[in-house]
Short mmCIF file of N, CA and C in Angstrom, two decimals:
data_model
loop_
_atom_site.label_atom_id
_atom_site.label_comp_id
_atom_site.label_asym_id
_atom_site.label_seq_id
_atom_site.Cartn_x
_atom_site.Cartn_y
_atom_site.Cartn_z
N MET A 1 111.74 95.32 85.58
CA MET A 1 111.15 96.23 86.36
C MET A 1 109.99 96.52 86.07
N PHE A 2 108.71 96.14 87.06
CA PHE A 2 107.70 96.76 86.55
C PHE A 2 107.58 98.17 87.76
N LEU A 3 107.33 99.14 86.98
CA LEU A 3 106.64 100.98 87.66
C LEU A 3 105.20 100.40 88.15
N VAL A 4 105.05 100.68 89.72
CA VAL A 4 103.47 100.86 90.05
C VAL A 4 103.36 102.31 90.64
N GLY A 5 102.38 102.87 90.50
CA GLY A 5 102.09 103.77 91.17
C GLY A 5 102.17 105.55 90.49
N GLY A 6 101.62 106.40 90.86
CA GLY A 6 101.31 107.58 89.93
C GLY A 6 102.66 108.08 89.70
N SER A 7 103.87 108.36 90.87
CA SER A 7 105.06 108.85 90.72
C SER A 7 105.75 108.06 89.46
N THR A 8 105.38 106.99 89.35
CA THR A 8 106.57 106.55 88.25
C THR A 8 106.13 106.78 86.85
N ARG A 9 105.25 107.59 86.96
CA ARG A 9 104.79 108.40 85.45
C ARG A 9 105.87 109.33 84.89
N ILE A 10 106.46 110.11 86.26
CA ILE A 10 107.37 110.87 85.88
C ILE A 10 108.52 110.58 85.23
N VAL A 11 108.80 111.19 83.92
CA VAL A 11 109.94 110.77 82.92
C VAL A 11 111.40 110.85 83.92
N LYS A 12 111.84 111.68 84.93
CA LYS A 12 112.85 112.12 85.68
C LYS A 12 112.94 110.92 86.60
N VAL A 13 112.02 110.29 87.09
CA VAL A 13 111.74 109.17 88.48
C VAL A 13 112.27 107.97 87.14
N GLN A 14 111.44 107.99 86.21
CA GLN A 14 111.78 106.60 85.03
C GLN A 14 113.76 106.33 84.99
N HIS A 15 114.09 107.62 84.52
CA HIS A 15 115.55 107.81 84.20
C HIS A 15 116.11 107.49 85.50
N LEU A 16 115.51 108.08 86.96
CA LEU A 16 116.17 107.82 88.20
C LEU A 16 116.64 106.57 88.18
N LEU A 17 115.71 105.79 88.07
CA LEU A 17 115.46 104.07 87.88
C LEU A 17 116.34 103.68 87.20
N GLN A 18 116.19 103.94 85.81
CA GLN A 18 117.15 103.39 85.02
C GLN A 18 118.60 103.27 85.57
N ASP A 19 119.03 104.41 85.64
CA ASP A 19 120.58 104.53 86.09
C ASP A 19 120.85 103.89 87.05
N PHE A 20 120.17 103.91 88.45
CA PHE A 20 120.07 102.99 89.57
C PHE A 20 119.80 101.72 89.64
N PHE A 21 119.59 101.29 88.69
CA PHE A 21 119.88 99.62 88.04
C PHE A 21 120.38 99.35 86.68
N SER A 22 121.61 100.24 86.76
CA SER A 22 122.44 100.01 85.79
C SER A 22 121.65 99.97 84.13
N GLY A 23 121.10 100.61 84.03
CA GLY A 23 120.40 100.86 82.58
C GLY A 23 119.34 99.93 82.36
N GLY A 24 118.55 99.51 83.40
CA GLY A 24 117.51 98.24 83.48
C GLY A 24 116.79 98.63 82.89
N ARG A 25 115.90 97.63 82.07
CA ARG A 25 115.00 98.20 81.13
C ARG A 25 113.81 98.49 81.75
N LEU A 26 112.94 99.18 81.71
CA LEU A 26 111.73 99.61 82.47
C LEU A 26 110.35 98.34 81.67
N ASN A 27 109.67 98.07 82.40
CA ASN A 27 108.82 97.21 81.70
C ASN A 27 107.32 98.24 82.22
N LYS A 28 106.67 98.94 80.83
CA LYS A 28 105.53 99.91 81.52
C LYS A 28 104.21 99.18 80.19
N SER A 29 104.21 97.89 80.28
CA SER A 29 103.17 97.23 79.70
C SER A 29 102.19 96.93 80.70
N ILE A 30 101.61 97.00 82.16
CA ILE A 30 100.85 97.08 83.10
C ILE A 30 100.51 98.66 84.13
N ASN A 31 99.30 98.69 83.56
CA ASN A 31 98.66 100.14 83.84
C ASN A 31 98.88 100.29 85.40
N THR A 32 99.51 101.21 86.22
CA THR A 32 99.95 101.42 87.01
C THR A 32 98.23 101.51 88.20
N ASP A 33 97.69 102.11 87.79
CA ASP A 33 96.63 102.00 88.22
C ASP A 33 95.96 100.68 88.27
N GLU A 34 95.90 99.84 87.90
CA GLU A 34 95.15 98.44 88.02
C GLU A 34 96.03 97.77 88.36
N ALA A 35 97.64 97.72 88.82
CA ALA A 35 98.41 97.17 89.35
C ALA A 35 98.40 97.48 90.67
N ALA A 36 97.83 99.01 91.14
CA ALA A 36 97.98 98.77 93.13
C ALA A 36 96.30 98.23 93.23
N ALA A 37 95.65 98.46 92.39
CA ALA A 37 94.12 97.68 92.36
C ALA A 37 94.34 96.38 92.71
N TYR A 38 95.23 95.49 91.77
CA TYR A 38 95.16 93.84 91.74
C TYR A 38 95.74 94.04 92.98
N GLY A 39 96.74 94.37 93.17
CA GLY A 39 97.43 94.36 95.12
C GLY A 39 96.74 94.28 95.85
N ALA A 40 95.76 95.11 95.67
CA ALA A 40 95.07 95.65 97.29
C ALA A 40 93.82 94.46 96.98
N ALA A 41 93.42 93.72 96.01
CA ALA A 41 92.49 92.87 95.64
C ALA A 41 92.65 91.41 96.43
N LEU A 42 94.42 91.21 96.06
CA LEU A 42 94.81 90.69 96.69
C LEU A 42 95.15 90.42 98.21
N LEU A 43 95.67 91.66 98.35
CA LEU A 43 95.64 91.35 99.93
C LEU A 43 94.20 91.48 100.74
N ALA A 44 93.50 91.92 100.21
CA ALA A 44 91.92 91.69 100.66
C ALA A 44 91.42 90.23 100.38
N SER A 45 92.00 89.17 99.37
CA SER A 45 92.04 88.03 99.98
C SER A 45 92.20 87.27 101.18
N SER A 46 93.58 87.80 100.99
CA SER A 46 94.31 87.21 102.25
C SER A 46 93.59 87.25 103.56
N ILE A 47 93.07 88.84 103.71
CA ILE A 47 92.42 89.07 105.04
C ILE A 47 91.14 88.55 104.91
N SER A 48 90.42 87.97 104.14
CA SER A 48 89.20 87.17 104.41
C SER A 48 89.23 85.95 104.17
N ASP A 49 90.38 85.27 104.32
CA ASP A 49 90.55 83.97 104.52
C ASP A 49 89.63 82.76 103.22
N LYS A 50 88.94 83.75 102.61
CA LYS A 50 88.00 83.00 101.26
C LYS A 50 89.18 82.04 100.90
N ARG A 51 89.95 82.72 100.55
CA ARG A 51 90.84 82.04 99.16
C ARG A 51 92.59 81.97 100.06
N SER A 52 93.61 81.53 100.03
CA SER A 52 94.50 81.36 99.98
C SER A 52 96.03 81.54 98.48
N LEU A 53 95.78 83.01 98.97
CA LEU A 53 96.93 83.69 97.90
C LEU A 53 98.65 84.15 98.47
N PRO A 54 99.19 83.36 98.29
CA PRO A 54 100.76 83.93 98.78
C PRO A 54 101.05 85.70 98.26
N ILE A 55 101.42 86.31 99.35
CA ILE A 55 101.86 87.80 98.74
C ILE A 55 102.57 88.23 99.38
N ILE A 56 103.84 88.52 98.49
CA ILE A 56 105.39 89.04 98.53
C ILE A 56 105.43 90.39 98.74
N LYS A 57 105.75 90.93 99.95
CA LYS A 57 105.77 92.67 99.84
C LYS A 57 107.07 92.43 99.53
N VAL A 58 107.35 93.37 98.82
CA VAL A 58 108.70 94.31 98.26
C VAL A 58 108.85 95.47 98.85
N ALA A 59 107.91 96.34 99.14
CA ALA A 59 107.74 97.64 99.88
C ALA A 59 106.84 97.67 101.03
N PRO A 60 107.19 96.67 102.03
CA PRO A 60 106.30 96.85 103.13
C PRO A 60 105.95 98.08 103.80
N LEU A 61 104.39 98.70 103.47
CA LEU A 61 104.50 99.81 104.19
C LEU A 61 102.63 99.22 104.94
N SER A 62 102.38 100.11 105.64
CA SER A 62 101.36 99.56 106.24
C SER A 62 99.85 100.26 105.64
N VAL A 63 98.60 99.76 105.87
CA VAL A 63 97.75 99.67 104.98
C VAL A 63 96.50 100.24 106.33
N ASN A 64 96.00 101.08 105.61
CA ASN A 64 94.96 101.50 106.65
C ASN A 64 93.63 101.90 106.43
N LEU A 65 92.40 101.70 106.90
CA LEU A 65 91.73 102.24 106.09
C LEU A 65 90.62 102.65 107.19
N ALA A 66 90.40 103.70 106.64
CA ALA A 66 88.96 104.73 107.19
C ALA A 66 87.62 104.55 107.20
N THR A 67 87.15 104.12 108.32
CA THR A 67 85.80 104.01 108.23
C THR A 67 84.43 105.00 108.44
N SER A 68 83.26 104.51 109.02
CA SER A 68 82.49 106.11 109.28
C SER A 68 82.82 106.72 110.88
N GLY A 69 82.99 107.65 110.84
CA GLY A 69 83.07 107.99 112.34
C GLY A 69 84.16 108.43 112.56
N ASP A 70 85.30 108.82 111.25
CA ASP A 70 86.94 109.03 111.83
C ASP A 70 87.45 107.89 112.27
N VAL A 71 86.94 106.46 112.21
CA VAL A 71 87.88 105.82 112.36
C VAL A 71 88.81 105.19 111.53
N VAL A 72 90.04 104.98 111.99
CA VAL A 72 91.06 104.46 110.91
C VAL A 72 91.41 103.21 111.64
N LYS A 73 92.01 102.12 111.00
CA LYS A 73 92.06 100.67 111.40
C LYS A 73 93.24 100.46 110.33
N ASN A 74 93.90 99.83 111.04
CA ASN A 74 95.29 99.65 110.81
C ASN A 74 95.30 97.84 110.17
N LEU A 75 95.42 97.50 108.78
CA LEU A 75 95.10 96.49 108.40
C LEU A 75 96.01 95.25 108.48
N PRO A 76 96.09 94.56 108.78
CA PRO A 76 97.10 93.39 109.22
C PRO A 76 97.88 92.64 107.73
N SER A 77 99.15 93.01 108.03
CA SER A 77 99.94 93.04 106.99
C SER A 77 100.49 91.16 106.71
#
C-alpha cells in the first residue's frame, strides 16, 4: 500500500494502518508531496481535455479551486 499526504508521516498513523491491513507492508518509496502533485496534474489533464488519462479515485473527495475575488469553484470529478 502507498501512503500519500502529510498525516502519513506520523509513525502512529503508519502503525495503525499496518494493524488495520493485517500487518501489510507499507511502501515508503514515493515522496508523499510529489504523489499529491502528480495526482493533481492528472486531474488537471483530464479537465483540460488535452489528453485522455484514466483516473481511478480511491478516496473520492471534492476538489475546490479558490480564485481572485474570493470565488471558490468546485472542479468536476
